[in-house]
Amino acid sequence: MASRLHEARALVRQLIIERLEAEGFPGLGEWVEVDVPTEKGHGDLTSSFAMKVARYTKLPPVQLAERILTSWPETPLVESVSVAGPGFFNVTLKTRWMAEVVNLVRANPATYGNSDIGQGARVLLEFVSANPTGPLVVVSGRAAAVGDAMARLMEAAGFRAHREFYVNDAGNQIRTFGQAVWLRLRELVLGEDVESHWPEGVYPGDYVKDLAEDFMAAHPDTDVAALGEHDFDRLGAWAAEKMRSRQEAVLARFGVRFDRWFSERQLRESGAVEAVIQRLKERGYLEEREGALWFLSTRFGDDKDRVMVKSDGSYTYFVPDAAYHADKFDRGFDYVIDLLGPDHHGYVARMRAVVEALGFPRDRLEILIIQLVRLVKAGQVVRMSKRRGQFFTLEELLDDAGVDPTRYFLLERAPETPMDFDMDLAGLRGTDNPVYYIQYAGARIHSILRQWQSSGQIGVPLDLSYLTAPEERTLLFLLAQFPDVIARAAVERAPHLMPRYLTELAGAYHTYYRQYRVLEETPPVRQARLALSEAVLAVITRGLNLLGISQPEKM
């Protein structure tokens, strides 16, 4: 179903094309585009068609635009048209026509803004995918917020989104993790001084001490003195699953749930790794050099070829990643989207290369780099060091800031942009806090509706023609934009567009609330303003929900 604004753009575009034809300039429709202007004061819609088609009409753009203006017909849609600058054609829509958006919102508040722009395409979103060898840190929280919001927005736009977490529960890191648990067990049970001879590269964090305690609680009869290097893999597998379970619990608290936790260990055990090597061999994209097996990724735009099987016969990390992506496309997904950390820039070209080499559409793999987050408190950066086992976890951030502020702050900037997370601002319970500012607009409307419902007054028939104030018109136009914001955020993979929109909508309502008393007007004006307020509340609530954020009724 087309949005009110999309409908207006289409109608204005058609009117322009008809006027061009009437002026003797047919066949120029492909050059006519109608958009919402980026700056206020240029109408509700604008088109630069006159500058694009001037060479075909042999008329100066301003003269052409003015000829179209002069012959513009009277319609229920358009209030006025004007020409500005070098030939921009600006259109102001009739407020009465715009006001019908209130009925559209109130008729379907839980689904208003939905579209079928995705046409049911199946999308696999892989995000977070943090190693199960430690707690989730803040950048993992950013990936979780972005991935989950993207999935919600894409579903609203007609895509079928599948959320997946790739668990790196195989390889040397799991054995190393097991060694760390073994050392902490010896410290806990035998009283051994392990700190003085802690091996380089083995996870030193205090969370490993907690795992050792959990292990002994679950296995009280274990003879720790008898444990040795031969137990590292078993201890590592146990600890990795325990840590993965903790990650899942923290993410659930954060409002993020996955359709599947995909195990690398199970992928390897299934034979998929060997199968992807065979597929690449059969397609002629592997070459043996110096005893190793190389993937010829330079044929697909990579800056160098990549080793897949080392001279000792072991696989590089690239191989299970290639097998995993083959599995993704083999499952029939139309788009595969990876959200990766800032240390994965070099990963992009090689993965696109192997996807194409395996015969899948290169442009159906999208890789988004989620940039770092710096925590700032009292104007100072909160230092973190994973190497020393001292780092600020996502769970600690949720304890300090709360779920809603954390999600909002991690979503308000483009994910490819590094960001500072102001912990003091996130902790404020006032309108200086941007998420509180939005939620407070919704809470204000809840209060107005409660007052009206408790007044015992009987409503009159709704007549939206009473919505004539400039501030009401601003709100109407913003409500009409909501479906387009969802569609654009989904198609462009840009969830940060929604916080921007909600901030503008909340600000517009705060301004309106300060200037107009909704419940103190005459009955027909009051009824129209109640309906407008109800529509604004529905859109704020829906927009926040698409970000995974709540809308309290009272604040």
Coordinates of C-alpha atoms in Angstrom, one line a residue:
M1 CA 0.0 0.0 0.0
A2 CA 1.5 3.3 -1.1
S3 CA 2.0 6.0 1.6
R4 CA 0.2 9.3 1.5
L5 CA 3.4 11.1 0.6
H6 CA 4.3 8.5 -2.0
E7 CA 0.9 9.0 -3.5
A8 CA 1.3 12.8 -3.6
R9 CA 4.7 12.5 -5.3
A10 CA 3.3 10.2 -7.9
L11 CA 0.3 12.5 -8.6
V12 CA 2.5 15.6 -8.8
R13 CA 4.9 13.8 -11.1
Q14 CA 2.0 12.7 -13.4
L15 CA 0.7 16.3 -13.5
I16 CA 4.1 17.7 -14.5
I17 CA 4.4 15.1 -17.3
E18 CA 0.9 15.9 -18.5
R19 CA 1.7 19.7 -18.5
L20 CA 4.9 19.1 -20.4
E21 CA 3.0 17.1 -23.1
A22 CA 0.3 19.8 -23.2
E23 CA 3.1 22.4 -23.9
G24 CA 4.4 20.3 -26.8
F25 CA 7.2 18.4 -25.0
P26 CA 6.2 14.7 -24.9
G27 CA 8.4 11.8 -24.0
L28 CA 10.3 13.5 -21.1
G29 CA 8.7 11.5 -18.2
E30 CA 11.9 9.6 -17.4
W31 CA 13.6 13.0 -16.4
V32 CA 10.8 14.0 -14.0
E33 CA 11.4 13.2 -10.3
V34 CA 9.6 14.7 -7.4
D35 CA 11.1 14.7 -3.9
V36 CA 10.7 16.1 -0.4
P37 CA 13.0 19.2 -0.3
T38 CA 16.0 19.0 2.1
E39 CA 15.5 22.5 3.3
K40 CA 12.3 24.1 4.7
G41 CA 10.7 26.9 2.8
H42 CA 10.7 25.2 -0.5
G43 CA 7.2 23.7 -0.4
D44 CA 6.2 20.2 0.5
L45 CA 7.5 18.7 -2.7
T46 CA 10.0 19.9 -5.2
S47 CA 11.2 18.9 -8.7
S48 CA 14.3 19.9 -10.8
F49 CA 12.7 18.6 -14.0
A50 CA 13.1 22.0 -15.8
M51 CA 16.8 22.0 -15.4
K52 CA 17.0 18.4 -16.6
V53 CA 14.9 18.7 -19.7
A54 CA 15.7 22.3 -20.8
R55 CA 18.1 21.1 -23.5
Y56 CA 15.3 19.0 -25.1
T57 CA 12.8 21.9 -25.0
K58 CA 15.3 24.6 -25.9
L59 CA 13.9 26.8 -23.2
P60 CA 15.7 28.3 -20.2
P61 CA 14.8 26.2 -17.1
V62 CA 13.0 29.1 -15.3
Q63 CA 10.9 29.9 -18.4
L64 CA 9.9 26.3 -18.8
A65 CA 9.0 25.9 -15.1
E66 CA 6.9 29.1 -15.3
R67 CA 5.0 27.8 -18.3
I68 CA 4.1 24.7 -16.4
L69 CA 3.1 26.8 -13.4
T70 CA 0.9 29.0 -15.5
S71 CA -1.1 26.0 -16.9
W72 CA -1.3 24.2 -13.6
P73 CA -4.8 22.7 -13.0
E74 CA -6.9 23.0 -9.8
T75 CA -6.8 19.7 -7.9
P76 CA -7.8 18.4 -4.4
L77 CA -4.2 17.7 -3.8
V78 CA -2.2 20.9 -4.5
E79 CA -2.6 24.2 -2.7
S80 CA -0.1 26.2 -4.7
V81 CA 3.0 25.9 -7.0
S82 CA 6.0 28.2 -7.3
V83 CA 9.3 28.5 -9.2
A84 CA 12.5 29.2 -7.3
G85 CA 16.2 29.7 -8.0
P86 CA 17.5 28.4 -11.3
G87 CA 14.2 26.5 -12.0
F88 CA 13.1 24.5 -9.1
F89 CA 9.4 23.7 -9.2
N90 CA 8.0 23.7 -5.7
V91 CA 4.6 22.3 -4.6
T92 CA 2.6 23.0 -1.5
L93 CA 0.0 20.4 -0.7
K94 CA -3.5 21.2 0.7
T95 CA -3.7 20.8 4.4
R96 CA -7.1 19.1 4.2
W97 CA -5.7 16.5 1.9
M98 CA -2.7 16.0 4.2
A99 CA -5.0 15.7 7.2
E100 CA -6.4 12.3 6.0
V101 CA -3.1 10.8 7.2
V102 CA -4.6 11.0 10.7
N103 CA -7.3 8.5 9.8
L104 CA -4.8 6.2 8.1
V105 CA -2.7 6.1 11.3
R106 CA -5.6 5.6 13.6
A107 CA -7.1 2.9 11.5
N108 CA -4.0 0.7 11.7
P109 CA -1.7 2.0 14.4
A110 CA 0.3 -1.2 14.8
T111 CA 1.0 -1.5 11.1
Y112 CA 1.0 2.0 9.8
G113 CA 4.1 2.6 7.8
N114 CA 4.4 -1.0 6.5
S115 CA 5.1 -1.5 2.8
D116 CA 5.9 -4.3 0.4
I117 CA 9.0 -2.7 -1.0
G118 CA 11.0 -5.8 0.0
Q119 CA 8.6 -8.0 -2.0
G120 CA 9.1 -10.9 0.4
A121 CA 12.9 -11.2 -0.3
R122 CA 14.6 -13.5 2.2
V123 CA 17.4 -11.8 4.0
L124 CA 19.9 -13.4 6.4
L125 CA 21.4 -10.9 8.9
E126 CA 24.4 -12.2 10.7
F127 CA 25.5 -9.9 13.5
V128 CA 27.3 -9.8 16.8
S129 CA 29.0 -13.2 16.3
A130 CA 31.4 -12.4 19.1
N131 CA 33.9 -15.2 20.1
P132 CA 32.5 -17.3 23.0
T133 CA 35.7 -16.8 24.9
G134 CA 34.7 -13.7 26.8
P135 CA 31.8 -11.4 27.7
L136 CA 30.1 -9.2 25.2
V137 CA 31.7 -5.7 25.0
V138 CA 30.2 -2.4 24.0
V139 CA 31.0 -2.6 20.2
S140 CA 29.2 -6.0 20.2
G141 CA 26.2 -4.2 21.8
R142 CA 26.3 -1.7 18.9
A143 CA 26.3 -4.5 16.4
A144 CA 23.4 -6.1 18.3
A145 CA 21.3 -2.9 18.3
V146 CA 22.0 -2.2 14.7
G147 CA 21.4 -5.7 13.4
D148 CA 18.2 -6.1 15.4
A149 CA 16.8 -2.7 14.3
M150 CA 17.7 -3.4 10.7
A151 CA 15.8 -6.7 10.9
R152 CA 12.7 -5.0 12.4
L153 CA 12.8 -2.2 9.8
M154 CA 13.2 -4.7 6.9
E155 CA 10.3 -6.8 8.1
A156 CA 8.1 -3.7 8.2
A157 CA 9.2 -2.9 4.6
G158 CA 8.2 -6.3 3.3
F159 CA 11.5 -8.3 3.6
R160 CA 11.6 -11.7 5.4
A161 CA 14.5 -11.3 7.9
H162 CA 16.4 -14.1 9.6
R163 CA 18.7 -13.3 12.5
E164 CA 21.8 -15.4 12.9
F165 CA 24.8 -15.5 15.3
Y166 CA 27.8 -17.4 14.1
V167 CA 29.5 -19.1 17.1
N168 CA 33.3 -19.5 16.7
D169 CA 33.3 -22.6 18.9
A170 CA 36.2 -24.4 17.0
G171 CA 39.9 -24.0 16.5
N172 CA 42.8 -23.1 18.6
Q173 CA 41.0 -20.3 20.5
I174 CA 38.8 -22.9 22.2
R175 CA 41.8 -24.9 23.3
T176 CA 43.4 -21.8 24.6
F177 CA 40.2 -20.9 26.5
G178 CA 40.3 -24.4 28.0
Q179 CA 43.9 -23.8 29.1
A180 CA 42.8 -20.6 30.9
V181 CA 40.0 -22.4 32.7
W182 CA 42.5 -25.2 33.7
L183 CA 44.9 -22.6 35.2
R184 CA 42.1 -20.9 37.2
L185 CA 40.9 -24.3 38.4
R186 CA 44.4 -25.0 39.8
E187 CA 44.4 -21.5 41.4
L188 CA 40.9 -22.1 42.9
V189 CA 41.2 -25.7 44.1
L190 CA 44.9 -26.3 44.6
G191 CA 45.9 -22.7 45.7
E192 CA 48.5 -22.5 43.0
D193 CA 50.1 -19.2 42.0
V194 CA 49.2 -19.0 38.4
E195 CA 49.5 -15.3 37.9
S196 CA 53.3 -15.3 38.1
H197 CA 53.7 -17.7 35.2
W198 CA 50.5 -16.9 33.1
P199 CA 51.2 -17.9 29.5
E200 CA 51.2 -15.2 26.8
G201 CA 48.0 -15.1 24.7
V202 CA 45.9 -17.0 27.3
Y203 CA 42.7 -15.2 28.4
P204 CA 43.5 -13.6 31.8
G205 CA 40.2 -12.0 32.7
D206 CA 38.5 -12.4 36.0
Y207 CA 35.5 -13.8 34.2
V208 CA 37.6 -17.0 33.8
K209 CA 37.7 -17.3 37.6
D210 CA 33.9 -17.2 37.6
L211 CA 33.9 -20.0 35.0
A212 CA 36.3 -22.1 37.1
E213 CA 33.9 -21.7 40.1
D214 CA 30.9 -22.7 37.9
F215 CA 32.8 -25.7 36.6
M216 CA 33.5 -27.0 40.1
A217 CA 29.9 -26.3 41.2
A218 CA 28.7 -28.5 38.2
H219 CA 31.5 -31.1 38.6
P220 CA 32.3 -31.2 42.3
D221 CA 34.0 -34.6 42.1
T222 CA 36.6 -33.5 39.6
D223 CA 40.2 -34.3 40.4
V224 CA 41.8 -31.0 39.4
A225 CA 45.3 -32.2 40.0
A226 CA 44.8 -34.9 37.4
L227 CA 43.7 -32.5 34.8
G228 CA 46.3 -31.7 32.1
E229 CA 46.9 -30.5 28.6
H230 CA 44.8 -33.4 27.3
D231 CA 41.7 -31.8 28.9
F232 CA 42.1 -28.4 27.3
D233 CA 39.8 -29.1 24.4
R234 CA 37.1 -30.5 26.7
L235 CA 37.4 -27.6 29.2
G236 CA 37.4 -25.1 26.4
A237 CA 34.2 -26.5 24.8
W238 CA 32.4 -26.5 28.1
A239 CA 33.5 -22.9 28.9
A240 CA 32.6 -21.7 25.4
E241 CA 29.1 -23.0 25.7
K242 CA 28.8 -21.5 29.1
M243 CA 29.9 -18.2 27.8
R244 CA 27.7 -18.4 24.8
S245 CA 24.7 -19.0 27.1
R246 CA 25.7 -15.9 29.1
Q247 CA 25.9 -13.9 25.9
E248 CA 22.5 -15.1 24.9
A249 CA 21.0 -14.0 28.2
V250 CA 22.6 -10.5 28.0
L251 CA 21.3 -10.1 24.5
A252 CA 17.8 -11.2 25.5
R253 CA 17.9 -8.6 28.2
F254 CA 18.9 -6.1 25.5
G255 CA 15.8 -7.2 23.5
V256 CA 17.8 -9.1 20.9
R257 CA 17.0 -12.7 20.0
F258 CA 18.3 -14.8 17.2
D259 CA 16.6 -17.3 15.0
R260 CA 19.7 -19.5 14.9
W261 CA 23.0 -19.8 16.8
F262 CA 25.1 -21.3 14.0
S263 CA 28.0 -23.5 15.3
E264 CA 31.3 -23.4 13.5
R265 CA 32.2 -26.8 15.2
Q266 CA 29.1 -28.4 13.7
L267 CA 29.8 -26.8 10.3
R268 CA 33.3 -28.5 10.4
E269 CA 31.9 -31.8 11.5
S270 CA 29.3 -31.8 8.7
G271 CA 32.0 -31.9 6.1
A272 CA 31.1 -28.4 4.7
V273 CA 34.7 -27.2 5.0
E274 CA 36.0 -30.0 2.7
A275 CA 33.1 -29.5 0.4
V276 CA 33.8 -25.8 -0.2
I277 CA 37.4 -26.7 -1.1
Q278 CA 36.2 -29.2 -3.6
R279 CA 33.7 -26.8 -5.1
L280 CA 36.4 -24.2 -5.7
K281 CA 38.7 -26.9 -7.1
E282 CA 36.0 -28.0 -9.6
R283 CA 35.5 -24.4 -10.7
G284 CA 39.2 -23.9 -11.3
Y285 CA 39.9 -21.3 -8.6
L286 CA 42.4 -23.1 -6.5
E287 CA 46.1 -23.4 -7.2
E288 CA 49.0 -25.2 -5.5
R289 CA 52.1 -23.1 -4.7
E290 CA 54.9 -24.0 -2.4
G291 CA 53.0 -26.9 -0.9
A292 CA 50.0 -24.7 0.0
L293 CA 46.6 -24.4 -1.7
W294 CA 45.7 -20.8 -2.8
F295 CA 42.4 -19.3 -3.7
L296 CA 42.8 -17.1 -6.8
S297 CA 40.9 -14.2 -5.3
T298 CA 42.6 -11.6 -7.5
R299 CA 40.5 -12.8 -10.4
F300 CA 37.5 -11.3 -8.5
G301 CA 39.0 -8.0 -7.5
D302 CA 40.9 -8.9 -4.3
D303 CA 44.3 -7.3 -3.9
K304 CA 46.1 -10.6 -3.5
D305 CA 45.4 -14.4 -3.6
R306 CA 44.6 -16.1 -0.3
V307 CA 45.9 -19.3 1.3
M308 CA 43.2 -21.7 2.1
V309 CA 45.2 -24.9 3.0
K310 CA 48.6 -24.3 4.6
S311 CA 51.6 -26.4 3.8
D312 CA 51.0 -28.5 6.9
G313 CA 47.6 -29.4 5.7
S314 CA 45.6 -27.3 8.1
Y315 CA 42.9 -24.8 7.0
T316 CA 43.2 -21.0 7.4
Y317 CA 40.3 -19.2 9.2
F318 CA 39.1 -18.1 5.7
V319 CA 38.0 -21.7 4.8
P320 CA 35.2 -22.2 7.4
D321 CA 34.1 -18.6 6.7
A322 CA 33.8 -19.5 3.0
A323 CA 31.9 -22.7 3.9
Y324 CA 29.6 -20.8 6.1
H325 CA 28.7 -18.3 3.4
A326 CA 28.2 -21.1 0.9
D327 CA 25.8 -22.6 3.4
K328 CA 24.0 -19.2 3.7
F329 CA 23.3 -19.0 0.0
D330 CA 22.6 -22.7 -0.4
R331 CA 19.7 -22.1 2.1
G332 CA 18.1 -19.9 -0.5
F333 CA 18.5 -16.4 1.0
D334 CA 18.2 -13.6 -1.5
Y335 CA 20.5 -11.3 0.4
V336 CA 23.2 -12.1 2.9
I337 CA 24.2 -9.2 5.2
D338 CA 27.2 -9.4 7.5
L339 CA 27.7 -6.9 10.3
L340 CA 31.4 -7.0 11.2
G341 CA 33.7 -5.2 13.6
P342 CA 36.1 -2.4 12.7
D343 CA 39.0 -4.9 12.4
H344 CA 37.4 -6.7 9.4
H345 CA 38.0 -4.2 6.6
G346 CA 40.4 -6.6 4.9
Y347 CA 37.8 -9.3 5.1
V348 CA 35.4 -7.6 2.7
A349 CA 37.2 -8.1 -0.7
R350 CA 38.1 -11.7 -0.1
M351 CA 34.7 -12.8 1.1
R352 CA 33.0 -11.1 -1.9
A353 CA 35.6 -12.8 -4.1
V354 CA 34.9 -16.3 -2.8
V355 CA 31.1 -15.8 -3.0
E356 CA 31.4 -14.9 -6.6
A357 CA 33.8 -17.8 -7.3
L358 CA 31.3 -20.2 -5.8
G359 CA 28.7 -19.0 -8.3
F360 CA 26.6 -16.8 -6.2
P361 CA 25.6 -13.2 -7.1
R362 CA 28.4 -10.9 -5.7
D363 CA 26.0 -8.0 -5.1
R364 CA 23.8 -10.2 -2.9
L365 CA 26.5 -10.2 -0.2
E366 CA 26.5 -7.0 1.8
I367 CA 29.1 -6.3 4.5
L368 CA 28.6 -3.5 6.9
I369 CA 31.5 -2.4 9.2
I370 CA 30.3 -1.5 12.7
Q371 CA 32.7 1.1 14.1
L372 CA 34.1 1.4 17.5
V373 CA 32.3 3.0 20.5
R374 CA 34.2 5.1 23.1
L375 CA 32.6 5.3 26.5
V376 CA 32.9 8.8 28.0
K377 CA 32.1 9.6 31.6
A378 CA 32.6 13.0 33.3
G379 CA 34.4 14.1 30.1
Q380 CA 36.9 11.3 30.3
V381 CA 37.3 8.3 28.1
V382 CA 36.6 5.1 30.0
R383 CA 39.7 3.0 29.2
M384 CA 39.3 -0.6 28.3
S385 CA 42.0 -3.3 27.8
K386 CA 40.9 -6.7 26.7
R387 CA 44.5 -7.9 26.7
R388 CA 44.7 -7.3 30.5
G389 CA 41.3 -8.7 31.0
Q390 CA 39.9 -5.3 32.0
F391 CA 37.1 -4.2 29.8
F392 CA 33.7 -2.6 30.1
T393 CA 31.0 -5.1 29.2
L394 CA 27.6 -4.7 27.6
E395 CA 26.0 -6.0 30.7
E396 CA 27.7 -3.3 32.8
L397 CA 26.6 -0.6 30.4
L398 CA 23.0 -1.9 30.6
D399 CA 23.3 -1.8 34.4
D400 CA 24.5 1.8 34.3
A401 CA 22.5 3.3 31.5
G402 CA 19.5 1.1 31.0
V403 CA 18.2 -0.8 27.9
D404 CA 16.3 2.0 26.2
P405 CA 19.1 4.7 26.4
T406 CA 21.7 2.2 25.4
R407 CA 19.8 1.1 22.4
Y408 CA 19.0 4.7 21.3
F409 CA 22.6 6.0 21.8
L410 CA 24.0 3.0 19.8
L411 CA 21.5 3.6 17.0
E412 CA 21.4 7.4 16.6
R413 CA 24.6 7.6 14.5
A414 CA 25.4 5.8 11.2
P415 CA 26.9 2.5 12.1
E416 CA 30.0 3.0 10.0
T417 CA 30.8 6.2 12.0
P418 CA 32.9 5.9 15.2
M419 CA 31.0 7.3 18.2
D420 CA 31.3 8.5 21.8
F421 CA 28.8 7.1 24.2
D422 CA 28.1 9.8 26.8
M423 CA 27.3 7.7 29.9
D424 CA 26.3 10.8 32.0
L425 CA 23.8 11.9 29.3
A426 CA 22.4 8.4 28.9
G427 CA 21.8 8.3 32.7
L428 CA 19.8 11.5 32.8
R429 CA 16.0 11.4 33.3
G430 CA 15.2 14.7 31.6
T431 CA 14.6 16.1 28.1
D432 CA 18.4 16.7 27.6
N433 CA 18.5 12.9 27.1
P434 CA 17.4 12.4 23.5
V435 CA 15.5 9.1 24.1
Y436 CA 13.7 10.6 27.1
Y437 CA 12.9 13.6 24.9
I438 CA 11.1 11.3 22.5
Q439 CA 9.5 9.2 25.1
Y440 CA 8.3 12.2 27.0
A441 CA 6.3 13.4 23.9
G442 CA 4.5 10.1 23.9
A443 CA 3.9 10.2 27.7
R444 CA 2.4 13.7 27.3
I445 CA -0.1 12.4 24.8
H446 CA -0.9 9.4 27.0
S447 CA -1.6 12.0 29.8
I448 CA -3.9 14.1 27.5
L449 CA -5.8 10.9 26.4
R450 CA -6.2 9.8 30.1
Q451 CA -7.6 13.2 31.0
W452 CA -10.0 13.1 28.2
Q453 CA -11.2 9.6 29.0
S454 CA -11.7 10.5 32.6
S455 CA -13.6 13.7 31.9
G456 CA -16.8 11.9 30.9
Q457 CA -17.4 14.2 28.0
I458 CA -18.9 12.8 24.8
G459 CA -17.0 13.4 21.6
V460 CA -18.4 15.0 18.5
P461 CA -18.0 13.7 14.9
L462 CA -14.4 14.0 13.8
D463 CA -13.7 16.8 11.3
L464 CA -10.1 17.1 10.3
S465 CA -10.6 20.4 8.5
Y466 CA -10.1 22.1 11.9
L467 CA -6.4 21.2 11.7
T468 CA -5.3 24.5 10.2
A469 CA -2.5 25.8 12.4
P470 CA 1.1 25.8 11.0
E471 CA 2.2 23.5 13.8
E472 CA -0.5 21.0 13.0
R473 CA 0.5 21.1 9.3
T474 CA 4.1 20.3 10.3
L475 CA 2.9 17.3 12.3
L476 CA 0.6 16.1 9.5
F477 CA 3.5 16.2 7.0
L478 CA 5.8 14.3 9.4
L479 CA 3.2 11.6 9.9
A480 CA 2.9 11.3 6.2
Q481 CA 6.7 10.8 5.9
F482 CA 6.8 7.9 8.4
P483 CA 6.3 5.1 5.8
D484 CA 9.0 6.5 3.6
V485 CA 11.4 6.7 6.5
I486 CA 10.9 3.0 7.2
A487 CA 11.3 2.1 3.6
R488 CA 14.5 4.2 3.2
A489 CA 16.0 2.9 6.4
A490 CA 15.3 -0.7 5.3
V491 CA 16.6 -0.4 1.7
E492 CA 19.6 1.7 2.6
R493 CA 20.4 -0.4 5.7
A494 CA 20.4 2.8 7.7
P495 CA 18.5 2.4 11.0
H496 CA 19.9 5.7 12.2
L497 CA 17.3 7.5 10.0
M498 CA 14.6 6.5 12.5
P499 CA 16.0 8.2 15.6
R500 CA 16.5 11.4 13.5
Y501 CA 12.9 11.2 12.4
L502 CA 11.5 10.5 15.9
T503 CA 13.5 13.4 17.3
E504 CA 12.0 15.8 14.8
L505 CA 8.5 14.4 15.3
A506 CA 8.8 14.6 19.1
G507 CA 10.2 18.2 18.9
A508 CA 7.3 19.2 16.7
Y509 CA 4.8 17.8 19.2
H510 CA 6.5 19.5 22.2
T511 CA 6.3 22.8 20.3
Y512 CA 2.6 22.1 19.5
Y513 CA 1.8 21.2 23.1
R514 CA 3.3 24.4 24.5
Q515 CA 1.3 26.6 22.1
Y516 CA -2.1 24.9 22.0
R517 CA -4.3 23.5 24.7
V518 CA -5.8 20.4 23.2
L519 CA -8.6 19.8 25.8
E520 CA -9.6 23.4 26.3
E521 CA -10.8 24.1 22.7
T522 CA -14.3 24.0 21.3
P523 CA -15.6 20.4 20.9
P524 CA -14.9 20.1 17.1
V525 CA -11.4 21.6 17.4
R526 CA -10.7 19.5 20.5
Q527 CA -11.8 16.3 18.7
A528 CA -9.5 17.0 15.7
R529 CA -6.6 17.8 18.0
L530 CA -7.2 14.6 20.0
A531 CA -7.2 12.6 16.9
L532 CA -3.9 14.2 15.7
S533 CA -2.3 13.6 19.1
E534 CA -3.4 10.0 19.0
A535 CA -1.8 9.6 15.6
V536 CA 1.4 11.1 16.7
L537 CA 1.5 8.8 19.7
A538 CA 0.9 5.8 17.5
V539 CA 3.8 6.7 15.2
I540 CA 6.2 7.5 18.1
T541 CA 5.3 4.2 19.7
R542 CA 5.7 2.3 16.4
G543 CA 9.0 4.0 15.6
L544 CA 10.5 3.3 19.0
N545 CA 9.4 -0.3 18.7
L546 CA 11.2 -0.6 15.4
L547 CA 14.3 0.4 17.3
G548 CA 13.6 -2.0 20.2
I549 CA 12.8 0.8 22.6
S550 CA 9.7 1.1 24.8
Q551 CA 7.2 4.0 25.1
P552 CA 6.2 4.4 28.7
E553 CA 2.7 5.7 29.5
K554 CA 3.9 7.8 32.4
M555 CA 7.2 9.5 33.0

